[in-house]
């Protein structure tokens, strides 16, 4: 089992980064590629090594808490690595933990790939197993995603825009990207909005 790797980010896409570790490039799927891509120094990525019949894949996270939550999500029937990664891209770990502990189906069903039945299984399987993970301090009565995004998603876009600017994108490029995704911004987290923006930017 590969628990973590440390190296320089030499390439990144909307779903993964490539780390140079002693002249070997490791492809690591992560919920927030841009968070690593903006770093100039070597980074430590906490990983989950997933082995299946046709592939060996690495999933990577910035913190131990994300790594532990990812592994616990995999214990839920119907949740595979891709869906678990989407959950962490759609909501902060502490918000996901809070939603499970508070049995907040409204929040959980807004996460990518999660329907009502899967959300119910998450609560049933994980509610009593997440004590070691940090939870948010406040109830998520109407869903953290809506509260973060406001009515039009512009507040979240401002944060996403700052991160994209740090990665070298021009204001003109970001304005074009916003025109293509603003109708999808309502209810999106920063991570989800950045992923959508990067897709628009890569398309040109």
Short mmCIF file of C-alpha atoms in Angstrom, two decimals:
data_model
loop_
_atom_site.label_atom_id
_atom_site.label_comp_id
_atom_site.label_asym_id
_atom_site.label_seq_id
_atom_site.Cartn_x
_atom_site.Cartn_y
_atom_site.Cartn_z
CA UNK A 1 0.00 0.00 0.00
CA UNK A 2 1.34 3.43 -0.97
CA UNK A 3 0.37 5.76 1.88
CA UNK A 4 1.89 9.02 0.61
CA UNK A 5 4.29 10.34 -1.99
CA UNK A 6 6.33 13.51 -2.15
CA UNK A 7 7.51 15.21 -5.30
CA UNK A 8 7.23 18.10 -7.72
CA UNK A 9 4.05 18.65 -9.73
CA UNK A 10 5.16 18.57 -13.37
CA UNK A 11 1.78 18.25 -15.11
CA UNK A 12 -1.89 18.53 -14.23
CA UNK A 13 -5.33 18.15 -15.79
CA UNK A 14 -8.86 18.70 -14.47
CA UNK A 15 -8.89 15.35 -12.64
CA UNK A 16 -5.28 14.50 -11.81
CA UNK A 17 -1.73 15.68 -11.23
CA UNK A 18 1.57 14.09 -12.22
CA UNK A 19 4.27 14.06 -9.54
CA UNK A 20 7.95 13.69 -10.40
CA UNK A 21 9.41 11.45 -7.68
CA UNK A 22 13.07 10.71 -8.37
CA UNK A 23 12.54 10.83 -12.15
CA UNK A 24 9.40 8.68 -12.06
CA UNK A 25 6.08 10.34 -12.93
CA UNK A 26 3.14 9.24 -10.76
CA UNK A 27 -0.37 10.02 -12.00
CA UNK A 28 -2.53 10.85 -8.98
CA UNK A 29 -6.28 11.51 -9.22
CA UNK A 30 -7.31 14.20 -6.76
CA UNK A 31 -10.43 16.26 -5.96
CA UNK A 32 -8.46 19.52 -6.25
CA UNK A 33 -5.67 19.36 -8.86
CA UNK A 34 -5.29 23.16 -8.95
CA UNK A 35 -4.50 23.24 -5.20
CA UNK A 36 -1.32 21.27 -5.89
CA UNK A 37 -0.59 22.76 -9.32
CA UNK A 38 -0.07 26.27 -7.91
CA UNK A 39 2.73 25.09 -5.59
CA UNK A 40 6.30 25.71 -6.72
CA UNK A 41 7.96 23.53 -4.08
CA UNK A 42 7.68 19.71 -3.73
CA UNK A 43 4.36 18.62 -2.23
CA UNK A 44 3.29 15.73 -0.03
CA UNK A 45 0.21 13.89 -1.26
CA UNK A 46 -1.56 11.38 1.00
CA UNK A 47 -2.67 8.55 -1.22
CA UNK A 48 -5.00 5.61 -1.56
CA UNK A 49 -3.62 2.84 -3.75
CA UNK A 50 -6.55 1.22 -5.56
CA UNK A 51 -5.95 -2.09 -7.32
CA UNK A 52 -8.39 -3.72 -9.71
CA UNK A 53 -8.10 -6.38 -12.39
CA UNK A 54 -7.25 -4.01 -15.22
CA UNK A 55 -5.47 -1.13 -13.47
CA UNK A 56 -3.58 0.19 -10.45
CA UNK A 57 -4.62 3.74 -9.60
CA UNK A 58 -3.49 6.35 -7.09
CA UNK A 59 -5.94 8.78 -5.48
CA UNK A 60 -4.37 11.66 -3.61
CA UNK A 61 -5.33 14.19 -0.94
CA UNK A 62 -3.88 17.24 0.75
CA UNK A 63 -4.68 16.05 4.29
CA UNK A 64 -4.95 12.86 6.33
CA UNK A 65 -8.58 13.75 7.07
CA UNK A 66 -9.46 13.70 3.37
CA UNK A 67 -7.62 10.41 2.95
CA UNK A 68 -9.48 8.79 5.88
CA UNK A 69 -12.86 10.07 4.74
CA UNK A 70 -12.22 8.80 1.20
CA UNK A 71 -11.42 5.34 2.52
CA UNK A 72 -14.52 5.28 4.70
CA UNK A 73 -16.71 6.36 1.79
CA UNK A 74 -15.45 3.34 -0.14
CA UNK A 75 -17.01 1.11 2.53
CA UNK A 76 -20.49 2.29 1.50
CA UNK A 77 -22.25 0.03 -1.00
CA UNK A 78 -22.55 1.77 -4.36
CA UNK A 79 -19.68 4.21 -3.81
CA UNK A 80 -16.51 3.54 -5.78
CA UNK A 81 -13.31 5.61 -5.99
CA UNK A 82 -14.64 7.96 -8.70
CA UNK A 83 -17.82 8.77 -6.78
CA UNK A 84 -15.89 9.17 -3.51
CA UNK A 85 -13.52 11.57 -5.26
CA UNK A 86 -16.50 13.55 -6.59
CA UNK A 87 -17.91 13.81 -3.05
CA UNK A 88 -14.67 15.35 -1.81
CA UNK A 89 -14.58 17.70 -4.80
CA UNK A 90 -18.16 18.80 -4.13
CA UNK A 91 -17.91 19.46 -0.40
CA UNK A 92 -15.30 20.12 2.28
CA UNK A 93 -14.57 17.01 4.40
CA UNK A 94 -15.89 18.59 7.59
CA UNK A 95 -19.09 19.62 5.80
CA UNK A 96 -19.61 16.09 4.46
CA UNK A 97 -19.01 14.64 7.94
CA UNK A 98 -21.47 17.12 9.47
CA UNK A 99 -24.11 16.30 6.88
CA UNK A 100 -23.79 12.57 7.57
CA UNK A 101 -23.92 13.04 11.34
CA UNK A 102 -26.91 15.38 11.05
CA UNK A 103 -28.63 13.08 8.52
CA UNK A 104 -28.86 16.00 6.12
CA UNK A 105 -30.13 14.36 2.93
CA UNK A 106 -30.57 17.75 1.23
CA UNK A 107 -26.83 18.42 1.39
CA UNK A 108 -25.71 14.90 0.55
CA UNK A 109 -27.92 14.57 -2.54
CA UNK A 110 -26.35 17.73 -3.98
CA UNK A 111 -22.96 16.03 -4.08
CA UNK A 112 -21.89 14.60 -7.48
CA UNK A 113 -23.16 11.07 -8.11
CA UNK A 114 -25.20 10.83 -4.90
CA UNK A 115 -28.90 10.03 -5.07
CA UNK A 116 -31.28 9.70 -2.16
CA UNK A 117 -30.75 5.96 -1.63
CA UNK A 118 -26.97 6.30 -1.65
CA UNK A 119 -27.18 9.24 0.77
CA UNK A 120 -29.30 7.12 3.11
CA UNK A 121 -26.74 4.32 2.95
CA UNK A 122 -23.96 6.82 3.74
CA UNK A 123 -25.82 7.89 6.88
CA UNK A 124 -26.62 4.33 7.92
CA UNK A 125 -23.10 2.99 7.33
CA UNK A 126 -20.97 5.94 8.46
CA UNK A 127 -22.83 8.01 11.04
CA UNK A 128 -21.27 6.15 13.97
CA UNK A 129 -17.84 5.72 12.37
CA UNK A 130 -16.82 9.35 11.80
CA UNK A 131 -16.07 10.44 15.37
CA UNK A 132 -12.34 10.70 14.62
CA UNK A 133 -12.92 13.11 11.73
CA UNK A 134 -13.58 16.84 12.21
CA UNK A 135 -17.10 18.11 11.60
CA UNK A 136 -18.36 21.61 10.95
CA UNK A 137 -19.51 23.69 13.90
CA UNK A 138 -22.88 24.72 12.49
CA UNK A 139 -25.95 22.83 11.29
CA UNK A 140 -26.39 22.56 7.53
CA UNK A 141 -30.09 23.30 7.53
CA UNK A 142 -30.38 24.34 3.90
CA UNK A 143 -27.15 22.88 2.55
CA UNK A 144 -23.73 24.45 2.68
CA UNK A 145 -23.45 24.62 -1.08
CA UNK A 146 -26.34 27.06 -1.44
CA UNK A 147 -25.07 29.19 1.43
CA UNK A 148 -21.62 29.36 -0.09
CA UNK A 149 -22.79 30.18 -3.58
CA UNK A 150 -25.52 32.69 -2.83
CA UNK A 151 -28.17 33.21 -5.48
CA UNK A 152 -26.00 33.38 -8.58
CA UNK A 153 -22.72 31.70 -7.60
CA UNK A 154 -20.75 34.93 -8.00
CA UNK A 155 -19.27 34.77 -4.49
CA UNK A 156 -17.85 31.31 -5.13
CA UNK A 157 -16.66 32.38 -8.59
CA UNK A 158 -14.62 35.23 -7.05
CA UNK A 159 -12.69 32.72 -4.95
CA UNK A 160 -12.29 30.34 -7.88
CA UNK A 161 -11.17 33.23 -10.10
CA UNK A 162 -8.41 34.20 -7.66
CA UNK A 163 -7.07 30.64 -7.66
CA UNK A 164 -7.17 30.45 -11.47
CA UNK A 165 -5.39 33.81 -11.74
CA UNK A 166 -2.63 32.42 -9.52
CA UNK A 167 -2.26 29.58 -12.02
CA UNK A 168 -1.54 32.06 -14.80
CA UNK A 169 -4.88 32.51 -16.59
CA UNK A 170 -5.63 36.00 -17.88
CA UNK A 171 -8.68 38.08 -16.94
CA UNK A 172 -9.96 37.83 -20.51
CA UNK A 173 -9.73 34.02 -20.45
CA UNK A 174 -11.55 33.89 -17.12
CA UNK A 175 -14.27 36.24 -18.33
CA UNK A 176 -14.93 33.93 -21.29
CA UNK A 177 -14.98 30.89 -19.01
CA UNK A 178 -17.49 32.59 -16.68
CA UNK A 179 -19.83 33.33 -19.57
CA UNK A 180 -19.86 29.63 -20.40
CA UNK A 181 -20.50 28.34 -16.88
CA UNK A 182 -22.39 31.00 -14.91
CA UNK A 183 -25.69 29.23 -15.54
CA UNK A 184 -24.24 26.17 -13.76
CA UNK A 185 -22.75 28.09 -10.83
CA UNK A 186 -25.72 28.13 -8.47
CA UNK A 187 -25.18 25.63 -5.66
CA UNK A 188 -21.60 24.77 -6.73
CA UNK A 189 -18.62 24.60 -4.40
CA UNK A 190 -15.36 26.36 -5.29
CA UNK A 191 -13.80 23.02 -6.27
CA UNK A 192 -16.66 22.07 -8.59
CA UNK A 193 -16.77 25.54 -10.16
CA UNK A 194 -13.02 25.50 -10.78
CA UNK A 195 -13.24 22.10 -12.43
CA UNK A 196 -15.98 23.36 -14.73
CA UNK A 197 -13.99 26.52 -15.49
CA UNK A 198 -10.89 24.50 -16.34
CA UNK A 199 -12.91 22.37 -18.72
CA UNK A 200 -14.04 25.52 -20.52
CA UNK A 201 -10.48 26.89 -20.57
CA UNK A 202 -9.02 23.68 -21.97
CA UNK A 203 -11.61 23.73 -24.76
CA UNK A 204 -10.42 27.22 -25.63
#
